Coordinates of C-alpha atoms in Angstrom, one line a residue:
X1 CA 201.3 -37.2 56.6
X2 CA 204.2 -39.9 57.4
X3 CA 206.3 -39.4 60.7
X4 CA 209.5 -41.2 59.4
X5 CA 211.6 -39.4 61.3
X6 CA 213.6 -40.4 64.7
X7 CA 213.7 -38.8 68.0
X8 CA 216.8 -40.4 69.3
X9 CA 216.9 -39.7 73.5
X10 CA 220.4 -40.3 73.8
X11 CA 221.4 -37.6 71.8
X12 CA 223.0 -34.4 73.6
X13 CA 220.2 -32.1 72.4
X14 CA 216.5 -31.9 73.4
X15 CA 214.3 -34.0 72.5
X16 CA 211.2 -30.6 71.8
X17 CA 214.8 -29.7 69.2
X18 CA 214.6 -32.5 67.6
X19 CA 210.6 -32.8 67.3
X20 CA 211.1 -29.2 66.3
X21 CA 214.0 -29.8 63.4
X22 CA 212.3 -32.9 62.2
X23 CA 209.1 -31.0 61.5
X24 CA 210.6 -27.8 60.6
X25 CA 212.5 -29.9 57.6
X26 CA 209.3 -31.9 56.9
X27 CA 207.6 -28.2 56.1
X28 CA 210.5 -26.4 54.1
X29 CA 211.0 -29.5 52.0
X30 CA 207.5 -29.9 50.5
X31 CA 206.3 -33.1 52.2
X32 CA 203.7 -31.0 53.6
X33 CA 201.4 -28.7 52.1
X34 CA 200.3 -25.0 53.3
X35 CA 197.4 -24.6 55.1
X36 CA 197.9 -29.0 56.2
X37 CA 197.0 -29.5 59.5
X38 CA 199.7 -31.5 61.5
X39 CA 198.9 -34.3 64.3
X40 CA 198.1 -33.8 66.9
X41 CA 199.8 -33.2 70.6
X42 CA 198.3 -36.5 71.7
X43 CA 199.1 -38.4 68.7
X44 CA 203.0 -37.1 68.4
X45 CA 203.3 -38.2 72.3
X46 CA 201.9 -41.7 71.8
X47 CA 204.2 -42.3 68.7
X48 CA 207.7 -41.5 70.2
X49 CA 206.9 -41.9 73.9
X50 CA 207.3 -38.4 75.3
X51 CA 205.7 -36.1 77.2
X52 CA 202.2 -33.8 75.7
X53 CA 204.9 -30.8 77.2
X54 CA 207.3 -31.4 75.2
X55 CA 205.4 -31.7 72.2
X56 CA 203.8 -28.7 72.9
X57 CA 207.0 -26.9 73.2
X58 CA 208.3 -27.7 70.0
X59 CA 204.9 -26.3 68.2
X60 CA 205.2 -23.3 70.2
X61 CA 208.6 -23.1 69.0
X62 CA 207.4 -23.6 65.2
X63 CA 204.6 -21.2 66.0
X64 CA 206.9 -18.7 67.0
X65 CA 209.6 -18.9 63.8
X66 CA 206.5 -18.5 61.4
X67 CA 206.4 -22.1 60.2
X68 CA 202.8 -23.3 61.6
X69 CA 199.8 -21.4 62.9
X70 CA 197.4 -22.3 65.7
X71 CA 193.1 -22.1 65.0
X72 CA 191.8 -22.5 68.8
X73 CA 190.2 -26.1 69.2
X74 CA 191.0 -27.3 65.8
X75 CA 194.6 -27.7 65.8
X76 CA 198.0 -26.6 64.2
X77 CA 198.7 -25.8 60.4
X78 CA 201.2 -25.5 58.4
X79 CA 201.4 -21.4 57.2
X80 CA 201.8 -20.5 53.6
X81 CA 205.4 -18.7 52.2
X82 CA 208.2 -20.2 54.3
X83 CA 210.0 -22.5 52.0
X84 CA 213.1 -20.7 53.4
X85 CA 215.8 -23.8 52.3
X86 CA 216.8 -25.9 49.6
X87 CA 215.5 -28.9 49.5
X88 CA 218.7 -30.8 49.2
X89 CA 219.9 -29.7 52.6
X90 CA 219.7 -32.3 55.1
X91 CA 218.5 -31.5 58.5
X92 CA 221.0 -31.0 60.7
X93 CA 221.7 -34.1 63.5
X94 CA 223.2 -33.0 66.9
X95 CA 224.9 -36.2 68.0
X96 CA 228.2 -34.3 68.7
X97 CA 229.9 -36.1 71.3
X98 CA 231.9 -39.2 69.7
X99 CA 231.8 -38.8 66.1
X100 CA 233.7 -40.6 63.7
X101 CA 234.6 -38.1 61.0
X102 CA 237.9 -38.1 59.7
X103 CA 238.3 -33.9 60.6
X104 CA 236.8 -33.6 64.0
X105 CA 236.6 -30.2 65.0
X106 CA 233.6 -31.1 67.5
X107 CA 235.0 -32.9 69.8
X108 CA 236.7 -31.3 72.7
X109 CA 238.7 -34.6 74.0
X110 CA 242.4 -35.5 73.4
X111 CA 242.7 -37.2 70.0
X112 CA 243.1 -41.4 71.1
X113 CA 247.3 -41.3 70.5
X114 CA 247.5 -38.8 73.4
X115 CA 245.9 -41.1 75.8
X116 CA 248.4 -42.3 78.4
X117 CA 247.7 -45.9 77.9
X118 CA 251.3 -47.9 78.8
X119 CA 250.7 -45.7 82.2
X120 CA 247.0 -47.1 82.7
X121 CA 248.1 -50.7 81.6
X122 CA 250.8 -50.9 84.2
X123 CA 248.7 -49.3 87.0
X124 CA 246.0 -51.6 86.5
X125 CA 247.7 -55.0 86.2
X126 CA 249.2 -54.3 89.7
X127 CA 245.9 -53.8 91.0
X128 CA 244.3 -56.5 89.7
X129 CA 247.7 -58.5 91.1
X130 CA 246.9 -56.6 94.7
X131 CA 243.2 -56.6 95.1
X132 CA 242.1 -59.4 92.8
X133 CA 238.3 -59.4 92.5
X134 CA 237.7 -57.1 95.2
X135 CA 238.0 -54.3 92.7
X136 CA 234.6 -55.2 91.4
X137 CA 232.7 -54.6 94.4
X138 CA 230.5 -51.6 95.8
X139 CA 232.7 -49.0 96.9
X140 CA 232.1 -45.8 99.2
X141 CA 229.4 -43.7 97.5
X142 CA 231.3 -40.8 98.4
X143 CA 234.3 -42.3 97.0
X144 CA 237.7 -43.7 97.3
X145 CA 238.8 -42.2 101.0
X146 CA 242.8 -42.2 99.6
X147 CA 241.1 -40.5 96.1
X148 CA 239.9 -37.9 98.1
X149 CA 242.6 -37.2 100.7
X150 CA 244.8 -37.1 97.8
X151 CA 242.5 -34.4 95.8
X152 CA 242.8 -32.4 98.6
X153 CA 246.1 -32.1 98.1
X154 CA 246.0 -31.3 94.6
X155 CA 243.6 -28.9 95.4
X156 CA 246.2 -27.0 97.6
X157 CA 248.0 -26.2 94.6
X158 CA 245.1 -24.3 93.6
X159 CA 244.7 -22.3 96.5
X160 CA 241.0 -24.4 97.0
X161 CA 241.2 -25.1 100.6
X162 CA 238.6 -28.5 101.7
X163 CA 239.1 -31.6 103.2
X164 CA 237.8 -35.2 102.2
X165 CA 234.4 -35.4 103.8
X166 CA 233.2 -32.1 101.7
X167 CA 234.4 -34.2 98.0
X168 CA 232.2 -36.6 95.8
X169 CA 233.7 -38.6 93.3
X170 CA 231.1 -39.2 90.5
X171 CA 231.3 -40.8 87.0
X172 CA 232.6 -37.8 85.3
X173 CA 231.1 -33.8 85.5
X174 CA 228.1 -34.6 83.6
X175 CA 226.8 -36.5 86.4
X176 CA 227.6 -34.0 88.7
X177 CA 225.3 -32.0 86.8
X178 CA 222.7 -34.4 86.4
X179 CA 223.4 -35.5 90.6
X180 CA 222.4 -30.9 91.4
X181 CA 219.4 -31.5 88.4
X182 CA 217.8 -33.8 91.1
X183 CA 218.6 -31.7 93.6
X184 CA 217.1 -28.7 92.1
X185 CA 213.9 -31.3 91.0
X186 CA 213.2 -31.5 94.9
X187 CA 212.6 -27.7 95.1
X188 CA 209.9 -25.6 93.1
X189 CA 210.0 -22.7 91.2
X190 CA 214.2 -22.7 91.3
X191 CA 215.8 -20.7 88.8
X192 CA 219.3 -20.5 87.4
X193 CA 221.4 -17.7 85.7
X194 CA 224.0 -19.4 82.9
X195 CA 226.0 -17.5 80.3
X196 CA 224.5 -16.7 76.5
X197 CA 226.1 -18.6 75.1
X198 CA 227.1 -21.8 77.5
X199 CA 227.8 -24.8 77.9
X200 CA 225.5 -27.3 76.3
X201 CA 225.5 -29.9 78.3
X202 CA 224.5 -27.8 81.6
X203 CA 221.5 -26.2 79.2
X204 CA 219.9 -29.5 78.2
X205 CA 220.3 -30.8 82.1
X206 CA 218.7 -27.9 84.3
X207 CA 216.4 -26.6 81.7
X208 CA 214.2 -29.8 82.5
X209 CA 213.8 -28.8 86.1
X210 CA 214.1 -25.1 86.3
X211 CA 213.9 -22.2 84.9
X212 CA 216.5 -20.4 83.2
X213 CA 218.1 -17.2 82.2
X214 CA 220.6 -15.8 80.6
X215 CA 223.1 -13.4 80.7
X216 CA 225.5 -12.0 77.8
X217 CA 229.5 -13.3 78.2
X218 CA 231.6 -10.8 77.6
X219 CA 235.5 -11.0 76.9
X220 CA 236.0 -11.0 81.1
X221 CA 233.1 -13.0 82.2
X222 CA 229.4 -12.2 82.3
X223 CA 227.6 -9.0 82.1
X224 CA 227.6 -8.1 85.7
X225 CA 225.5 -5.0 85.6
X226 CA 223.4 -7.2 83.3
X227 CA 223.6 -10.3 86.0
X228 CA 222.5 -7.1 89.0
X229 CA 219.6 -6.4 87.1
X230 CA 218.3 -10.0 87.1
X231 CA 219.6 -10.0 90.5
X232 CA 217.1 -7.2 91.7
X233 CA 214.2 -8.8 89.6
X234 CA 214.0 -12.3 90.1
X235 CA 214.9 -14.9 93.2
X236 CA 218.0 -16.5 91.6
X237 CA 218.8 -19.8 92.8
X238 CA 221.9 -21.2 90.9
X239 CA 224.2 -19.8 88.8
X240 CA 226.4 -22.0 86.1
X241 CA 229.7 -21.1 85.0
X242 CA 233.1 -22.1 83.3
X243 CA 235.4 -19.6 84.9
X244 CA 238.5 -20.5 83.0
X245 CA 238.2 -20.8 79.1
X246 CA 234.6 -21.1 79.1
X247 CA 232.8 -23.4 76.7
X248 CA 232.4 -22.1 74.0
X249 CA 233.8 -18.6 74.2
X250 CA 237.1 -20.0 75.5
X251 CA 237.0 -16.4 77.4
X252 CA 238.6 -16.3 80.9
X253 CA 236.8 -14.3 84.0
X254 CA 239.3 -10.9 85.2
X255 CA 240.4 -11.3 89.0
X256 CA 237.8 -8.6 89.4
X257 CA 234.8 -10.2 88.1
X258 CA 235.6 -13.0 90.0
X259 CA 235.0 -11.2 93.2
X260 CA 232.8 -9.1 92.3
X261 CA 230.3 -12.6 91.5
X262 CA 231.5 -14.1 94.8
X263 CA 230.6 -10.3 96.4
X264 CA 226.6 -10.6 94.5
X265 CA 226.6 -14.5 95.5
X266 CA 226.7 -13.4 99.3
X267 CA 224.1 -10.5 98.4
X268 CA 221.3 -12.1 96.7
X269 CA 222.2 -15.8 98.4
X270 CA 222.8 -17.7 95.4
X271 CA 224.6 -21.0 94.9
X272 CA 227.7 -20.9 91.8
X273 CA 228.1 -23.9 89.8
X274 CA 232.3 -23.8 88.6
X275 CA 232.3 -26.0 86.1
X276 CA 236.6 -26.4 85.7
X277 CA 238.0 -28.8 83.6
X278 CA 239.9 -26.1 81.2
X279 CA 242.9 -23.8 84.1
X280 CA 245.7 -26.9 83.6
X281 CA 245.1 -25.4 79.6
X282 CA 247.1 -22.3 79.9
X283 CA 249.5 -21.9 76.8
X284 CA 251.3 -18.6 77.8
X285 CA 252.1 -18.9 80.9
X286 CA 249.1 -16.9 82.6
X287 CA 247.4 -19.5 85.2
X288 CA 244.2 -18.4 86.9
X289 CA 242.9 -19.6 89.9
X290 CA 239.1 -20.8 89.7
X291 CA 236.8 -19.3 91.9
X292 CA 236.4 -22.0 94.4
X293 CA 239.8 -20.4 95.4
X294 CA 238.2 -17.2 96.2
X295 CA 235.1 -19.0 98.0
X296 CA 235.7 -17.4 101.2
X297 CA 231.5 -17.9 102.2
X298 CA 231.1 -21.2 100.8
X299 CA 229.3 -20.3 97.8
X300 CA 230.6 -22.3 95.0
X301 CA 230.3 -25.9 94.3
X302 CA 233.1 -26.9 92.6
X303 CA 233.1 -29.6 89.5
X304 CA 236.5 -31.3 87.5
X305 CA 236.9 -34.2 85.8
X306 CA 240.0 -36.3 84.8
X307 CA 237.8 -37.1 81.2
X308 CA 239.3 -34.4 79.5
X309 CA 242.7 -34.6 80.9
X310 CA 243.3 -38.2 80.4
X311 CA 240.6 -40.2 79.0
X312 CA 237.2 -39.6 78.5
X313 CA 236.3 -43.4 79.3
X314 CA 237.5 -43.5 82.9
X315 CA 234.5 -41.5 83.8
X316 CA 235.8 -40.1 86.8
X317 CA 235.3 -36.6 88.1
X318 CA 234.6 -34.7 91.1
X319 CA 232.9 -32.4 93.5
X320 CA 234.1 -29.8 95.8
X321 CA 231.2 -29.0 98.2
X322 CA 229.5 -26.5 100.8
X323 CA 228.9 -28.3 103.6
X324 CA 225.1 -27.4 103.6
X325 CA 224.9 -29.8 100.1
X326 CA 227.5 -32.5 101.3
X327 CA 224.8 -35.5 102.2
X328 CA 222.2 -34.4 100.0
X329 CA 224.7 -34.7 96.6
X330 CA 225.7 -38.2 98.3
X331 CA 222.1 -39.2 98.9
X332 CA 221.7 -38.2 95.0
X333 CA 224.5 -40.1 94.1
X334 CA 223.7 -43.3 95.8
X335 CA 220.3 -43.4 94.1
X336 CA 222.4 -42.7 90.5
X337 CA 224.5 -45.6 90.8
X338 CA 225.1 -46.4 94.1
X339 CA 228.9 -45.9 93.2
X340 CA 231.6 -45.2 90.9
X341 CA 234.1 -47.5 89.4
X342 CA 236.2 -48.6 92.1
X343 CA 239.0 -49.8 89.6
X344 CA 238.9 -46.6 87.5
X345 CA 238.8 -44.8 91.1
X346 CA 241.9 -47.0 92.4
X347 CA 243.5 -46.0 89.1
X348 CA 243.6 -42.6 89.0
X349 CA 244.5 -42.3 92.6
X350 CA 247.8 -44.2 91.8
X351 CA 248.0 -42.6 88.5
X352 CA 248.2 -38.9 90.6
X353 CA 250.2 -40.7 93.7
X354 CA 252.9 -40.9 91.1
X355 CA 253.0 -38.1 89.6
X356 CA 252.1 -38.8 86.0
X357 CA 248.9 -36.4 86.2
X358 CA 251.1 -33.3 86.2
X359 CA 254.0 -34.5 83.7
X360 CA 250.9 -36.0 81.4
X361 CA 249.3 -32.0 81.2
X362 CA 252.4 -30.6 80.8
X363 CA 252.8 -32.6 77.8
X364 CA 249.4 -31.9 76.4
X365 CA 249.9 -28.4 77.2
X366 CA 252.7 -28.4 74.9
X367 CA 251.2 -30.4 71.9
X368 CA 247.6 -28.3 72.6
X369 CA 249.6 -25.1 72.1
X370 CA 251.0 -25.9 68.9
X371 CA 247.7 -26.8 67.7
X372 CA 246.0 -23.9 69.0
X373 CA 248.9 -21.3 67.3
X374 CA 248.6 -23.1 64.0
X375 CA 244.8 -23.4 63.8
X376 CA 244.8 -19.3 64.5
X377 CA 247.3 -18.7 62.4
X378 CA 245.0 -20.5 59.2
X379 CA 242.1 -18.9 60.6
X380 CA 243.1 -15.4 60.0
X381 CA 243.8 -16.1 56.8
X382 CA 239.9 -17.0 56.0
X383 CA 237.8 -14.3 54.3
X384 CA 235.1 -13.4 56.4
X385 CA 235.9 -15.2 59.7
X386 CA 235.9 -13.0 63.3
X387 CA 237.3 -14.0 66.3
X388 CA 235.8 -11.9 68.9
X389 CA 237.5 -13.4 71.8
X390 CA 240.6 -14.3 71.7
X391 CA 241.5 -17.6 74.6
X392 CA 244.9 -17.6 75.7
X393 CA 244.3 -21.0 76.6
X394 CA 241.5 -23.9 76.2
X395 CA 240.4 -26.3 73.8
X396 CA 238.8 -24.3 71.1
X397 CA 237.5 -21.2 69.1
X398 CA 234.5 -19.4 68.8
X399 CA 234.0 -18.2 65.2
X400 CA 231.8 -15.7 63.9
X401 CA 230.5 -16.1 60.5
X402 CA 229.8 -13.5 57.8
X403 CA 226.1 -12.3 58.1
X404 CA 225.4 -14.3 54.9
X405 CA 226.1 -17.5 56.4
X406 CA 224.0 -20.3 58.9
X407 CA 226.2 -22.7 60.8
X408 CA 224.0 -25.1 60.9
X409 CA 223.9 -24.6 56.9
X410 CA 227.7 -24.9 56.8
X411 CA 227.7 -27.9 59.5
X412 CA 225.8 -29.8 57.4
X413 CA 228.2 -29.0 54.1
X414 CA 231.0 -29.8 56.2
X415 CA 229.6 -33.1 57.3
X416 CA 229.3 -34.5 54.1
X417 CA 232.8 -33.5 53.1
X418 CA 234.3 -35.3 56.2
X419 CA 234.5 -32.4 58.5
X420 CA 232.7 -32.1 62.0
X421 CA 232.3 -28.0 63.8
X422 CA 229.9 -27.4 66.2
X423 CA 227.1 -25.0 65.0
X424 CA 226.4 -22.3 67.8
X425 CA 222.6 -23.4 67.9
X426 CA 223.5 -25.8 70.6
X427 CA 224.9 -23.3 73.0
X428 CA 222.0 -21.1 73.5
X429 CA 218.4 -21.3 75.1
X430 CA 216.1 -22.0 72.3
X431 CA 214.3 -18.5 72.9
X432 CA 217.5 -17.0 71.7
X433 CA 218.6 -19.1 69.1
X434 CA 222.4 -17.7 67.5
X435 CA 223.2 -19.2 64.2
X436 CA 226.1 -16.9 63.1
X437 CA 228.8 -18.5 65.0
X438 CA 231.1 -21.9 65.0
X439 CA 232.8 -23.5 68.4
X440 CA 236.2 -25.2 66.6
X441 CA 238.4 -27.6 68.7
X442 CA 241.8 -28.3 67.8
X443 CA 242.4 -31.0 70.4
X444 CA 241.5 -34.1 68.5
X445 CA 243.1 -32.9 65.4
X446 CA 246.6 -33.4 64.3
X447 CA 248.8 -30.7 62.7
X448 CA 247.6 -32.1 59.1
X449 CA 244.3 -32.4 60.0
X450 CA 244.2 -28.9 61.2
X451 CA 245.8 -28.0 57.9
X452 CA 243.6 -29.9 55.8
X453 CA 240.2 -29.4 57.5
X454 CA 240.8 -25.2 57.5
X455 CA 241.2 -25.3 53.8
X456 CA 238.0 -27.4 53.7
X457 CA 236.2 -24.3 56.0
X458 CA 237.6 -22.0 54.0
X459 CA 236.7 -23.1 50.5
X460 CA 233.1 -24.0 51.8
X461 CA 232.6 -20.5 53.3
X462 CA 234.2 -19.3 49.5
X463 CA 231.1 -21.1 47.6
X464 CA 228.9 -20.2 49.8
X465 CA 229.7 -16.5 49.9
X466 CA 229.3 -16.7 46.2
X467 CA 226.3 -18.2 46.5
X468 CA 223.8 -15.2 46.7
X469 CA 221.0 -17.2 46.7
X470 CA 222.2 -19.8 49.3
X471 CA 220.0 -19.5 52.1
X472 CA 221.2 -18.4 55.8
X473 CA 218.3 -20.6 57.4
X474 CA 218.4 -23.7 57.3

């Protein structure tokens, strides 16, 4: 057989997914036969330049969906009677962070007219005016002293109580994940708890180092008698979390969960990951604290970024940190990339010295709520659509879909009519695969767009609803 597919590292998703999806199209479209025998472990690893493991799990994961069959010492096959799909559908391609669609529903970043750029221009040409080349050296791996003595303050306002020596500035929150994924690598056997379903991102990071396990999200936070029971069972490590309009539930934790977490965290003697780029999103005037604020024992690691606030290329976050982590996460970060852009650092210190931050999210809070109240409004009026959370603030919706209906089936109609959702394959472990639901963001669509793109979702979903031989796996 021909391997003319692509296994594109870069992407978001993992590479045994993609192995897995390219082979799983391969089978339900014809281009191999029943009863074919597929390469081998060794041959698929020398082609693409990955690992025998990682080939092996995405057979396993073929194995297991009744699309191949192992004969011990000979090799896998393809198995008869699973032409489940079309074979005009086009497999589905998981590169969902920048896409240039005119509809994007995918992305979860300020749409490009939002971005304060007059702001940015002004703040920079002054440094360049005061510092000159000096911007373009090495600066303090931990970060910008006046960056972090200035975060601190900010932090007040949330009731987070630290000082400068326990923050790490790092190029935005996904390299604070990827900075704890080496951490974790250090250790054996660690194991981390994350929601199902989560964020995507933090699944594709620490499921190459650790083992993980999930635990339902429910309308207040995670299953906690669920959670116990893990608890009792297994040496938990880590566990991952969006306290405040989760990704992609857009579900907020209740006060009560919150301590009641904090309360296990000092019983079992586990580490939280807060991953909190979502409280300044509050569109009726209900604020919530994150959990950091609650951190009485030093439990939590805190993790924002200024990405989704004001720009997603200044690559600037943070790290709030237990003193017990402090040099390890800096001895991580040094061997990342030494340090973080000392102009974008310099930039956002001035840009938050002067108070733009807070009138720049008070103006986004305003436009996002608009966007939010018209996108519900057009959703309740599609046939078949459920909401079953409801976010009172956030960047987006999680959508379930009537039974009949795939998302990664409808993801791909969407794409070729302009129109970009995330399907909800992406936010669960691939033991548990979901593909019933939709995550829809509204920030980096306009009022039109919004208007447009819905009636695009709903007419799809129509046809395919009428469609009762349209197949719900893709």
């Amino acid at each position: 057989m021909k391997l003319n597919f692509i296994i594109d590292k870069t992407l978001p998703q993992k590479i045994y997914l993609q192995l897995y999806e390219a082979f799983k199209n391969i089978i339900e479209n014809g281009d191999i036969l029943p009863n074919e025998k597929l390469p081998s472990i060794r041959q698929i690893a020398i082609k693409y330049d990955i690992s025998h493991l990682t080939v092996l799990k995405a057979y396993e994961l073929l194995e297991k969906n009744n699309l191949i069959f192992k004969i011990n010492g000979k090799g896998c096959y393809v198995k008869e009677n699973n032409y489940l799909s079309s074979k005009n559908q086009k497999p589905i391609i998981n590169n969902f962070a920048i896409i240039n669609k005119s509809i994007n529903f995918a992305s979860a970043t300020p749409s490009t007219e939002l971005y304060p750029v007059k702001e940015f221009q002004n703040i920079i040409n002054e440094i360049f005016d005061n510092y000159g080349d000096k911007v373009f050296n090495y600066f303090d791996t931990q970060g910008l002293l006046e960056l972090r003595e200035i975060l601190v303050e900010k932090l007040k306002a949330l009731n987070i109580t630290t000082n400068a020596s326990n923050i790490q500035i790092v190029s935005g929150s996904q390299q604070a994940l990827d900075i704890l994924k080496k951490i974790m690598s250090k250790k054996k056997n660690t194991t981390i708890v994350i929601g199902s379903p989560s964020y995507y991102g933090a699944i594709n990071t620490f499921s190459e180092v650790t083992k993980m396990i999930s635990v339902p999200v429910l309308e207040d936070g995670f299953d906690l008698i669920e959670l116990e029971k893990i608890l009792q069972n297994n040496k938990i490590d880590f566990i991952y979390t969006m306290i405040n309009f989760e990704c992609p539930t857009g579900i907020s934790w209740s006060l009560e969960k919150k301590l009641k977490i904090l309360e296990l965290a000092n019983k079992y003697k586990f580490t939280i990951i807060e991953d909190d780029c979502m409280s300044d999103f509050y569109y009726f005037n209900n604020p919530s604290i994150p959990l950091k604020a609650l951190d009485s024992n030093n439990n939590v690691i805190y993790i924002n970024s200024f990405s989704k606030v004001i720009m997603p290329g200044l690559r600037i976050g943070y790290m709030v940190l237990p003193n017990k982590l402090t040099q390890e996460v800096i001895a991580a970060k040094f061997s990342s990339d030494i340090s973080s852009s000392g102009l974008m650092q310099m930039a956002i210190y001035l840009f938050l010295k002067r108070g733009y931050l807070n009138l720049h999210i008070e103006k986004l809070r305003d436009i996002f709520k608009k966007r939010y109240e018209f996108s519900l409004s057009l959703l309740k009026n599609i046939k078949g659509l459920e909401l079953p959370f409801l976010p009172k603030g956030g960047f987006y919706f999680w959508i379930k879909l009537p039974s009949e209906i795939n998302s990664n089936v409808l993801y791909n109609l969407l794409k070729e009519k302009k129109v970009s959702i995330l399907p909800s394959s992406v936010f669960f472990l691939a033991e548990e695969q979901s593909n019933n639901f939709i995550r829809l963001s509204f920030t980096s669509v306009t009022l039109e767009e919004i208007k447009d793109g819905l009636q695009i979702l709903k007419d799809t979903i129509s046809d395919l609803l009428e469609k009762k031989d349209f197949p719900s796996i893709l």
